Amino acid sequence: MNNWKISLKNFLHKPLYAFLSIFSLSISIGLLLGIQQLDTSIQNQFENGLGKVEMVVGAKGSPLQLVLSSVLHIDNPTGNIAFSEVEKMAKNPLVKSAVPISYGDNYKGYRIVGSTLDFDKLYDAEILEGRAVETSMETVIGNDVAQQLGMNVGDTFLSSHGLTENSIEEHNQSFTVVGIYKPAYKVIDRLIVTTLESIWDVHNHEDENHEEHKPLEDEEHEDEEHEHKDDSDHAHKEEEHVQDHNHDEEHEHDEEHDLVHVDDRKVTSILVSFRNPMGLMTMPRTINANSNMQAALPKYELERLFRFTGVGVKAISWIAYIILLISCITIFIGFYKMVRERAFDLALMRTYGASNFQLFRIVAIEGILVLLISLFFGFVFSKIGLHFIVNIFKSQFQQDIILTFSAHQTVQTIFIVMFIAMVSILLAILPLFKMNISNIISNEK
């Protein structure tokens, strides 16, 4: 007697019941495995994306938005701060490095970030091809950018205003690719890195274009003054005095304008790392209380974010467990009904010498087949779901999530599923041990 062949034939005897049992159990397994792997992968990727950044300083607003926009580059900035704040921050004895960044443009959806040569050190990024930026309008692109856009060293491109792909508001000055980073598996992989001067030059050039017609207005003003010049000698002297006074004011205004042009340089935020824990404990509170800027701690803000998203993860997990319980109840009812319907066949097998343990194995193997097939399709469903979610992240946020496999969570989930399913199967086939063979055969006859 081949127990596996008998169990397989019994399994295929009612294909609709087998399909419903496997489908419902597979959905619950897929949800559990998928949501746990996605949650673990996102947390690991976000924490890995922080690099060596311990604090972010930027304009007042949401601290979480500041971290998401300046460190992970998946949100809009809170505003700009003066470049002079960078120099003050760098001179602080508690600060190890203060790296300014400035952004607001993109190329085909990938952000262009202006910074200093210390920016790639925050992510331990190394040059794969070419060299580092040396002058304005040169860029080093992340490996993901190079792969997705097919860009090479020496290529040129025009940036677009804003953080989303926009071919309408393109700047006139072109960038040149001088280097490509090695894959770092961090946020720098999807960035286009240039100098701060490049960002300032692009936007200052536009500001100058808006002031092209100002000299014409000055000429018209001079013509009007010339018409009234010959009224009287006294008026002429007064006008010369006024003109001299205006000339002095214009000269002072030009000097002030030049000074503002130098001091009015803006950056989006400052990425800070400290020499010791004392800076991490004292500086954020000092900046938030005594300045017009705000300081945010990336690790703390991400923990807050994960606490919020954890509610959704738990909700989906509970839904998956509810589906799992319903699936196991369905399996229990199905097997219990099967044992009742096949009581005569099983009793007949007992009369031909089969033991209770052999009958138990026949029914148990059928339950194990349902469980193993459900586990297989559960893995398949989880991978398909994760594939779609990763593509959504990539299309909307230019974020390529690296799926992290947690062996501990996976084994724990599989153990829970197998335990609940096996308990359901055992409860369903317990009547086999209380089966009265003579009564069953006599009643059937």
Short mmCIF file of C-alpha atoms in Angstrom, two decimals:
data_model
loop_
_atom_site.label_atom_id
_atom_site.label_comp_id
_atom_site.label_asym_id
_atom_site.label_seq_id
_atom_site.Cartn_x
_atom_site.Cartn_y
_atom_site.Cartn_z
CA MET A 1 0.00 0.00 0.00
CA ASN A 2 1.51 3.33 -1.12
CA ASN A 3 0.29 6.02 1.23
CA TRP A 4 1.53 8.89 -0.99
CA LYS A 5 -0.40 7.65 -4.07
CA ILE A 6 -3.60 7.21 -2.06
CA SER A 7 -3.22 10.67 -0.52
CA LEU A 8 -2.55 12.26 -3.91
CA LYS A 9 -5.64 10.68 -5.46
CA ASN A 10 -7.75 11.80 -2.50
CA PHE A 11 -6.28 15.30 -2.87
CA LEU A 12 -7.23 15.47 -6.57
CA HIS A 13 -10.66 13.98 -5.94
CA LYS A 14 -12.09 17.41 -5.04
CA PRO A 15 -10.02 19.99 -6.98
CA LEU A 16 -12.23 22.98 -6.11
CA TYR A 17 -11.89 22.41 -2.38
CA ALA A 18 -8.13 21.89 -2.77
CA PHE A 19 -7.82 25.10 -4.81
CA LEU A 20 -9.74 27.22 -2.27
CA SER A 21 -7.75 25.83 0.66
CA ILE A 22 -4.41 26.42 -1.08
CA PHE A 23 -5.36 29.87 -2.40
CA SER A 24 -6.57 31.28 0.93
CA LEU A 25 -3.59 29.87 2.82
CA SER A 26 -1.16 31.14 0.14
CA ILE A 27 -2.60 34.67 0.34
CA SER A 28 -2.08 34.83 4.10
CA ILE A 29 1.46 33.46 3.83
CA GLY A 30 2.28 35.88 1.00
CA LEU A 31 0.98 38.88 2.98
CA LEU A 32 2.92 37.93 6.10
CA LEU A 33 6.21 37.28 4.31
CA GLY A 34 5.84 40.24 1.95
CA ILE A 35 4.98 42.93 4.50
CA GLN A 36 7.68 41.78 6.89
CA GLN A 37 10.37 41.76 4.21
CA LEU A 38 9.25 45.13 2.84
CA ASP A 39 9.25 46.75 6.28
CA THR A 40 12.69 45.36 7.09
CA SER A 41 14.09 46.39 3.70
CA ILE A 42 12.81 49.97 3.91
CA GLN A 43 14.11 50.44 7.44
CA ASN A 44 17.55 49.06 6.57
CA GLN A 45 17.76 51.13 3.39
CA PHE A 46 16.74 54.38 5.08
CA GLU A 47 19.15 53.85 7.97
CA ASN A 48 21.93 52.90 5.55
CA GLY A 49 21.15 55.98 3.47
CA LEU A 50 21.95 58.31 6.37
CA GLY A 51 25.64 57.69 5.89
CA LYS A 52 27.67 59.66 8.44
CA VAL A 53 25.08 62.44 8.80
CA GLU A 54 24.21 62.95 12.47
CA MET A 55 22.35 66.26 12.24
CA VAL A 56 20.70 68.35 9.52
CA VAL A 57 20.36 72.13 9.80
CA GLY A 58 17.93 73.98 7.54
CA ALA A 59 15.07 76.44 7.37
CA LYS A 60 12.23 76.31 9.88
CA GLY A 61 9.54 73.76 9.13
CA SER A 62 8.92 70.07 9.62
CA PRO A 63 12.03 68.28 10.95
CA LEU A 64 10.93 65.04 9.29
CA GLN A 65 10.54 66.85 5.96
CA LEU A 66 14.02 68.33 6.42
CA VAL A 67 15.52 64.86 6.91
CA LEU A 68 13.59 63.27 4.05
CA SER A 69 14.49 66.08 1.64
CA SER A 70 18.12 66.76 2.59
CA VAL A 71 19.35 63.28 3.56
CA LEU A 72 17.14 60.78 1.73
CA HIS A 73 16.12 63.15 -1.11
CA ILE A 74 12.50 61.98 -1.36
CA ASP A 75 10.70 65.19 -0.32
CA ASN A 76 10.70 68.94 -1.00
CA PRO A 77 13.01 71.27 0.96
CA THR A 78 11.75 73.46 3.80
CA GLY A 79 13.55 76.54 2.42
CA ASN A 80 17.02 78.10 2.23
CA ILE A 81 19.51 79.42 4.76
CA ALA A 82 22.47 81.80 4.42
CA PHE A 83 25.81 80.36 3.35
CA SER A 84 27.47 82.31 6.18
CA GLU A 85 25.83 79.85 8.60
CA VAL A 86 27.94 77.08 7.09
CA GLU A 87 31.15 78.89 7.97
CA LYS A 88 29.94 79.50 11.52
CA MET A 89 28.96 75.85 11.90
CA ALA A 90 32.31 74.58 10.58
CA LYS A 91 34.20 76.68 13.17
CA ASN A 92 32.35 75.09 16.09
CA PRO A 93 34.83 72.89 18.05
CA LEU A 94 32.16 70.18 18.53
CA VAL A 95 31.60 69.80 14.77
CA LYS A 96 33.72 67.37 12.80
CA SER A 97 32.33 68.34 9.39
CA ALA A 98 29.65 70.70 8.12
CA VAL A 99 28.80 69.92 4.51
CA PRO A 100 26.44 72.38 2.77
CA ILE A 101 24.10 71.23 0.03
CA SER A 102 21.97 73.23 -2.37
CA TYR A 103 19.44 71.82 -4.79
CA GLY A 104 16.27 72.67 -6.65
CA ASP A 105 16.93 71.36 -10.16
CA ASN A 106 16.84 67.93 -11.75
CA TYR A 107 17.70 66.04 -14.91
CA LYS A 108 15.06 63.53 -16.01
CA GLY A 109 13.85 63.18 -12.43
CA TYR A 110 17.27 62.77 -10.79
CA ARG A 111 18.21 65.56 -8.39
CA ILE A 112 21.21 67.80 -9.00
CA VAL A 113 22.91 68.50 -5.66
CA GLY A 114 25.51 71.22 -5.25
CA SER A 115 28.00 70.67 -2.44
CA THR A 116 31.67 70.56 -1.51
CA LEU A 117 34.25 67.82 -2.03
CA ASP A 118 33.36 66.43 1.41
CA PHE A 119 29.88 65.36 0.29
CA ASP A 120 30.89 61.97 -1.13
CA LYS A 121 32.88 61.22 2.04
CA LEU A 122 29.62 61.15 4.00
CA TYR A 123 28.63 58.06 1.99
CA ASP A 124 32.13 56.58 1.43
CA ALA A 125 31.59 57.00 -2.31
CA GLU A 126 34.49 56.41 -4.69
CA ILE A 127 35.02 57.37 -8.33
CA LEU A 128 34.58 54.50 -10.79
CA GLU A 129 35.31 56.43 -13.99
CA GLY A 130 36.68 59.91 -14.64
CA ARG A 131 37.54 62.33 -11.84
CA ALA A 132 36.01 64.55 -9.17
CA VAL A 133 34.52 67.97 -9.99
CA GLU A 134 37.03 70.82 -10.15
CA THR A 135 35.20 73.79 -11.66
CA SER A 136 31.68 75.10 -12.00
CA MET A 137 29.20 73.22 -14.25
CA GLU A 138 31.00 69.90 -13.83
CA THR A 139 29.20 66.91 -12.31
CA VAL A 140 29.85 63.43 -10.97
CA ILE A 141 26.81 61.18 -11.36
CA GLY A 142 25.65 58.27 -9.22
CA ASN A 143 25.88 54.75 -10.55
CA ASP A 144 22.09 54.35 -10.78
CA VAL A 145 21.86 57.56 -12.82
CA ALA A 146 24.53 56.34 -15.22
CA GLN A 147 22.87 52.93 -15.61
CA GLN A 148 19.30 54.16 -16.00
CA LEU A 149 20.05 57.10 -18.33
CA GLY A 150 22.96 55.52 -20.20
CA MET A 151 25.27 58.44 -19.42
CA ASN A 152 29.05 58.38 -19.75
CA VAL A 153 31.99 60.63 -18.90
CA GLY A 154 32.01 63.61 -21.28
CA ASP A 155 28.24 63.81 -21.81
CA THR A 156 26.52 67.16 -21.42
CA PHE A 157 22.94 67.93 -20.37
CA LEU A 158 20.61 70.80 -19.46
CA SER A 159 19.04 70.85 -16.03
CA SER A 160 15.35 71.55 -15.41
CA HIS A 161 13.88 73.71 -12.69
CA GLY A 162 12.16 71.80 -9.87
CA LEU A 163 12.57 68.33 -8.41
CA THR A 164 10.43 66.42 -10.92
CA GLU A 165 11.12 65.75 -14.58
CA ASN A 166 10.31 68.93 -16.53
CA SER A 167 11.42 69.63 -20.08
CA ILE A 168 9.72 73.05 -20.27
CA GLU A 169 11.67 75.08 -17.69
CA GLU A 170 15.18 74.13 -18.78
CA HIS A 171 18.20 76.28 -17.89
CA ASN A 172 20.46 77.64 -20.61
CA GLN A 173 23.79 76.55 -19.15
CA SER A 174 24.79 72.92 -19.67
CA PHE A 175 26.48 70.56 -17.21
CA THR A 176 29.33 68.22 -18.16
CA VAL A 177 29.78 64.75 -16.70
CA VAL A 178 33.38 64.33 -15.53
CA GLY A 179 32.98 61.25 -13.33
CA ILE A 180 30.81 58.31 -12.27
CA TYR A 181 30.63 56.93 -8.72
CA LYS A 182 31.03 53.29 -7.84
CA PRO A 183 27.86 51.60 -6.57
CA ALA A 184 27.54 52.60 -2.90
CA TYR A 185 24.00 51.24 -2.42
CA LYS A 186 23.11 54.52 -0.75
CA VAL A 187 21.26 57.68 -1.69
CA ILE A 188 24.28 59.05 -3.59
CA ASP A 189 23.75 56.37 -6.25
CA ARG A 190 20.76 58.30 -7.61
CA LEU A 191 22.14 61.84 -7.32
CA ILE A 192 23.95 64.16 -9.72
CA VAL A 193 26.63 65.90 -7.65
CA THR A 194 28.17 69.23 -8.60
CA THR A 195 29.67 72.29 -6.88
CA LEU A 196 27.75 74.95 -4.98
CA GLU A 197 29.01 77.51 -7.49
CA SER A 198 27.27 75.60 -10.28
CA ILE A 199 23.88 75.97 -8.59
CA TRP A 200 24.51 79.65 -7.86
CA ASP A 201 25.76 80.37 -11.40
CA VAL A 202 22.72 78.75 -13.02
CA HIS A 203 20.23 80.75 -10.96
CA ASN A 204 22.19 84.03 -10.89
CA HIS A 205 22.38 83.90 -14.69
CA GLU A 206 18.59 83.80 -14.82
CA ASP A 207 18.31 86.71 -12.38
CA GLU A 208 20.55 88.82 -14.62
CA ASN A 209 18.33 88.09 -17.64
CA HIS A 210 15.33 89.53 -15.79
CA GLU A 211 17.15 92.90 -15.35
CA GLU A 212 18.05 93.49 -19.02
CA HIS A 213 15.72 96.48 -19.52
CA LYS A 214 16.75 98.57 -16.51
CA PRO A 215 19.29 100.80 -18.44
CA LEU A 216 16.50 101.96 -20.81
CA GLU A 217 14.50 103.19 -17.85
CA ASP A 218 17.54 105.12 -16.58
CA GLU A 219 17.97 106.84 -19.99
CA GLU A 220 14.36 107.98 -20.02
CA HIS A 221 14.83 109.40 -16.54
CA GLU A 222 17.93 111.34 -17.66
CA ASP A 223 16.04 112.84 -20.67
CA GLU A 224 13.32 114.13 -18.38
CA GLU A 225 15.93 115.79 -16.15
CA HIS A 226 17.59 117.43 -19.21
CA GLU A 227 14.32 119.12 -20.25
CA HIS A 228 14.11 121.02 -16.97
CA LYS A 229 17.79 121.88 -16.76
CA ASP A 230 17.59 125.48 -18.15
CA ASP A 231 14.86 126.88 -15.90
CA SER A 232 17.13 129.08 -13.79
CA ASP A 233 20.69 129.28 -12.49
CA HIS A 234 19.52 128.72 -8.98
CA ALA A 235 17.52 125.69 -10.04
CA HIS A 236 20.53 124.49 -12.03
CA LYS A 237 22.75 124.62 -8.95
CA GLU A 238 20.14 122.85 -6.92
CA GLU A 239 19.83 120.16 -9.59
CA GLU A 240 23.59 119.66 -9.68
CA HIS A 241 23.55 119.31 -5.92
CA VAL A 242 20.74 116.76 -6.17
CA GLN A 243 22.56 114.89 -8.92
CA ASP A 244 25.75 114.76 -6.85
CA HIS A 245 23.74 113.51 -3.91
CA ASN A 246 22.04 110.89 -6.10
CA HIS A 247 25.39 109.88 -7.53
CA ASP A 248 26.74 109.29 -4.04
CA GLU A 249 23.63 107.29 -3.15
CA GLU A 250 23.95 105.23 -6.34
CA HIS A 251 27.61 104.58 -5.58
CA GLU A 252 26.73 103.47 -2.06
CA HIS A 253 23.88 101.36 -3.45
CA ASP A 254 26.26 99.64 -5.89
CA GLU A 255 28.65 98.83 -3.05
CA GLU A 256 25.78 97.48 -0.97
CA HIS A 257 24.54 95.46 -3.96
CA ASP A 258 27.96 93.89 -4.44
CA LEU A 259 28.13 93.09 -0.74
CA VAL A 260 24.67 91.52 -0.79
CA HIS A 261 25.60 89.54 -3.91
CA VAL A 262 28.43 87.97 -1.95
CA ASP A 263 26.65 87.54 1.39
CA ASP A 264 23.24 86.64 -0.04
CA ARG A 265 24.36 83.22 -1.22
CA LYS A 266 21.96 80.53 -0.08
CA VAL A 267 22.16 76.82 0.61
CA THR A 268 19.34 74.38 1.26
CA SER A 269 20.77 72.74 4.37
CA ILE A 270 23.90 71.67 6.23
CA LEU A 271 24.80 68.02 6.87
CA VAL A 272 26.68 67.82 10.17
CA SER A 273 28.74 65.14 11.88
CA PHE A 274 30.20 65.59 15.38
CA ARG A 275 33.53 64.95 17.04
CA ASN A 276 31.91 63.52 20.19
CA PRO A 277 28.43 62.81 21.62
CA MET A 278 28.40 66.15 23.45
CA GLY A 279 27.69 68.00 20.23
CA LEU A 280 24.81 65.68 19.41
CA MET A 281 23.29 66.33 22.84
CA THR A 282 23.64 70.11 23.01
CA MET A 283 23.72 71.67 19.54
CA PRO A 284 20.25 70.72 18.20
CA ARG A 285 18.50 72.30 21.19
CA THR A 286 20.68 75.41 20.99
CA ILE A 287 20.03 75.91 17.26
CA ASN A 288 16.27 75.41 17.59
CA ALA A 289 15.99 77.80 20.53
CA ASN A 290 18.40 80.61 19.59
CA SER A 291 18.34 80.88 15.79
CA ASN A 292 15.97 81.25 12.86
CA MET A 293 17.02 77.78 11.66
CA GLN A 294 16.04 74.31 12.79
CA ALA A 295 18.16 71.25 13.55
CA ALA A 296 16.85 67.72 13.02
CA LEU A 297 18.38 64.40 14.02
CA PRO A 298 17.95 61.89 11.16
CA LYS A 299 17.96 58.74 13.30
CA TYR A 300 15.39 60.14 15.71
CA GLU A 301 13.10 61.35 12.93
CA LEU A 302 13.28 58.02 11.11
CA GLU A 303 12.40 56.19 14.32
CA ARG A 304 9.33 58.42 14.61
CA LEU A 305 8.46 57.69 10.98
CA PHE A 306 8.79 53.94 11.50
CA ARG A 307 6.55 54.16 14.55
CA PHE A 308 3.86 55.71 12.37
CA THR A 309 4.31 53.26 9.50
CA GLY A 310 4.55 50.41 11.99
CA VAL A 311 0.85 50.86 12.71
CA GLY A 312 0.06 50.08 9.08
CA VAL A 313 2.46 47.15 9.06
CA LYS A 314 0.82 45.70 12.15
CA ALA A 315 -2.64 46.23 10.66
CA ILE A 316 -1.71 44.36 7.48
CA SER A 317 -0.04 41.63 9.54
CA TRP A 318 -3.18 41.18 11.65
CA ILE A 319 -5.27 40.98 8.49
CA ALA A 320 -2.90 38.29 7.21
CA TYR A 321 -3.20 36.36 10.49
CA ILE A 322 -7.00 36.59 10.32
CA ILE A 323 -6.91 35.18 6.78
CA LEU A 324 -4.56 32.48 8.07
CA LEU A 325 -7.01 31.50 10.81
CA ILE A 326 -9.90 31.45 8.35
CA SER A 327 -7.82 29.28 5.99
CA CYS A 328 -6.96 26.85 8.76
CA ILE A 329 -10.61 26.68 9.84
CA THR A 330 -11.50 25.91 6.23
CA ILE A 331 -8.86 23.16 6.14
CA PHE A 332 -10.16 21.76 9.43
CA ILE A 333 -13.77 21.68 8.20
CA GLY A 334 -12.71 20.15 4.88
CA PHE A 335 -10.64 17.37 6.42
CA TYR A 336 -13.20 16.67 9.13
CA LYS A 337 -15.89 16.38 6.48
CA MET A 338 -13.61 14.18 4.35
CA VAL A 339 -13.01 11.79 7.25
CA ARG A 340 -16.77 11.54 7.81
CA GLU A 341 -17.54 10.99 4.13
CA ARG A 342 -14.80 8.39 3.67
CA ALA A 343 -15.48 6.57 6.92
CA PHE A 344 -16.61 3.42 5.08
CA ASP A 345 -13.48 3.34 2.87
CA LEU A 346 -11.23 3.85 5.86
CA ALA A 347 -13.07 1.19 7.87
CA LEU A 348 -12.75 -1.20 4.97
CA MET A 349 -9.02 -0.57 4.85
CA ARG A 350 -8.86 -1.40 8.56
CA THR A 351 -10.53 -4.76 7.93
CA TYR A 352 -7.83 -5.57 5.34
CA GLY A 353 -5.10 -5.06 7.91
CA ALA A 354 -4.34 -1.31 7.82
CA SER A 355 -3.48 0.14 11.23
CA ASN A 356 -4.83 3.36 12.69
CA PHE A 357 -1.41 4.90 12.21
CA GLN A 358 -1.45 4.08 8.46
CA LEU A 359 -4.89 5.68 8.10
CA PHE A 360 -3.63 8.67 10.03
CA ARG A 361 -0.66 9.00 7.66
CA ILE A 362 -2.88 8.85 4.56
CA VAL A 363 -5.01 11.76 5.76
CA ALA A 364 -2.06 13.67 7.27
CA ILE A 365 -0.05 13.44 4.04
CA GLU A 366 -2.95 15.02 2.19
CA GLY A 367 -2.91 17.93 4.68
CA ILE A 368 0.86 18.25 4.39
CA LEU A 369 0.52 18.47 0.58
CA VAL A 370 -1.91 21.36 0.98
CA LEU A 371 0.48 23.08 3.40
CA LEU A 372 3.61 22.63 1.25
CA ILE A 373 1.90 23.83 -1.94
CA SER A 374 0.51 26.82 -0.03
CA LEU A 375 3.96 27.72 1.27
CA PHE A 376 5.38 27.60 -2.26
CA PHE A 377 2.69 29.82 -3.74
CA GLY A 378 2.89 32.09 -0.68
CA PHE A 379 6.55 32.76 -1.50
CA VAL A 380 5.61 33.38 -5.14
CA PHE A 381 2.83 35.82 -4.21
CA SER A 382 5.12 37.71 -1.83
CA LYS A 383 7.82 38.09 -4.51
CA ILE A 384 5.30 39.28 -7.11
CA GLY A 385 3.83 41.83 -4.68
CA LEU A 386 7.27 43.09 -3.65
CA HIS A 387 8.25 43.44 -7.30
CA PHE A 388 5.31 45.76 -7.99
CA ILE A 389 5.91 47.81 -4.83
CA VAL A 390 9.61 48.24 -5.64
CA ASN A 391 8.71 49.44 -9.15
CA ILE A 392 6.26 51.97 -7.67
CA PHE A 393 8.98 53.35 -5.37
CA LYS A 394 11.40 53.52 -8.26
CA SER A 395 9.01 55.37 -10.59
CA GLN A 396 7.70 57.86 -8.03
CA PHE A 397 10.74 58.52 -5.80
CA GLN A 398 13.66 57.31 -7.97
CA GLN A 399 14.27 54.97 -5.02
CA ASP A 400 15.52 51.49 -5.84
CA ILE A 401 14.79 49.41 -2.73
CA ILE A 402 17.24 46.60 -2.05
CA LEU A 403 15.17 43.78 -0.56
CA THR A 404 16.66 42.48 2.66
CA PHE A 405 15.95 38.89 3.62
CA SER A 406 15.45 38.36 7.37
CA ALA A 407 16.01 34.67 8.06
CA HIS A 408 14.79 34.96 11.66
CA GLN A 409 11.46 36.57 10.74
CA THR A 410 10.91 34.21 7.81
CA VAL A 411 11.55 31.06 9.89
CA GLN A 412 9.35 32.40 12.68
CA THR A 413 6.48 33.13 10.27
CA ILE A 414 6.74 29.72 8.58
CA PHE A 415 6.79 28.01 11.97
CA ILE A 416 3.61 29.85 13.05
CA VAL A 417 1.86 28.97 9.79
CA MET A 418 2.87 25.31 9.96
CA PHE A 419 1.90 25.04 13.63
CA ILE A 420 -1.60 26.48 13.11
CA ALA A 421 -2.17 24.39 9.97
CA MET A 422 -0.98 21.15 11.55
CA VAL A 423 -3.17 21.70 14.62
CA SER A 424 -6.15 22.11 12.30
CA ILE A 425 -5.28 18.90 10.44
CA LEU A 426 -4.76 16.90 13.66
CA LEU A 427 -8.07 18.05 15.11
CA ALA A 428 -9.82 17.06 11.88
CA ILE A 429 -8.49 13.49 11.81
CA LEU A 430 -8.87 12.69 15.53
CA PRO A 431 -12.18 10.86 14.84
CA LEU A 432 -10.10 8.16 13.11
CA PHE A 433 -8.95 6.88 16.50
CA LYS A 434 -12.57 6.64 17.75
CA MET A 435 -13.87 4.94 14.62
CA ASN A 436 -16.17 1.92 15.24
CA ILE A 437 -15.47 -0.31 12.23
CA SER A 438 -18.37 -2.77 12.72
CA ASN A 439 -21.00 -0.03 13.05
CA ILE A 440 -19.71 1.87 10.00
CA ILE A 441 -19.68 -1.23 7.77
CA SER A 442 -23.07 -2.50 8.97
CA ASN A 443 -24.71 0.92 8.49
CA GLU A 444 -23.25 1.26 5.01
CA LYS A 445 -24.62 -2.11 4.01
#
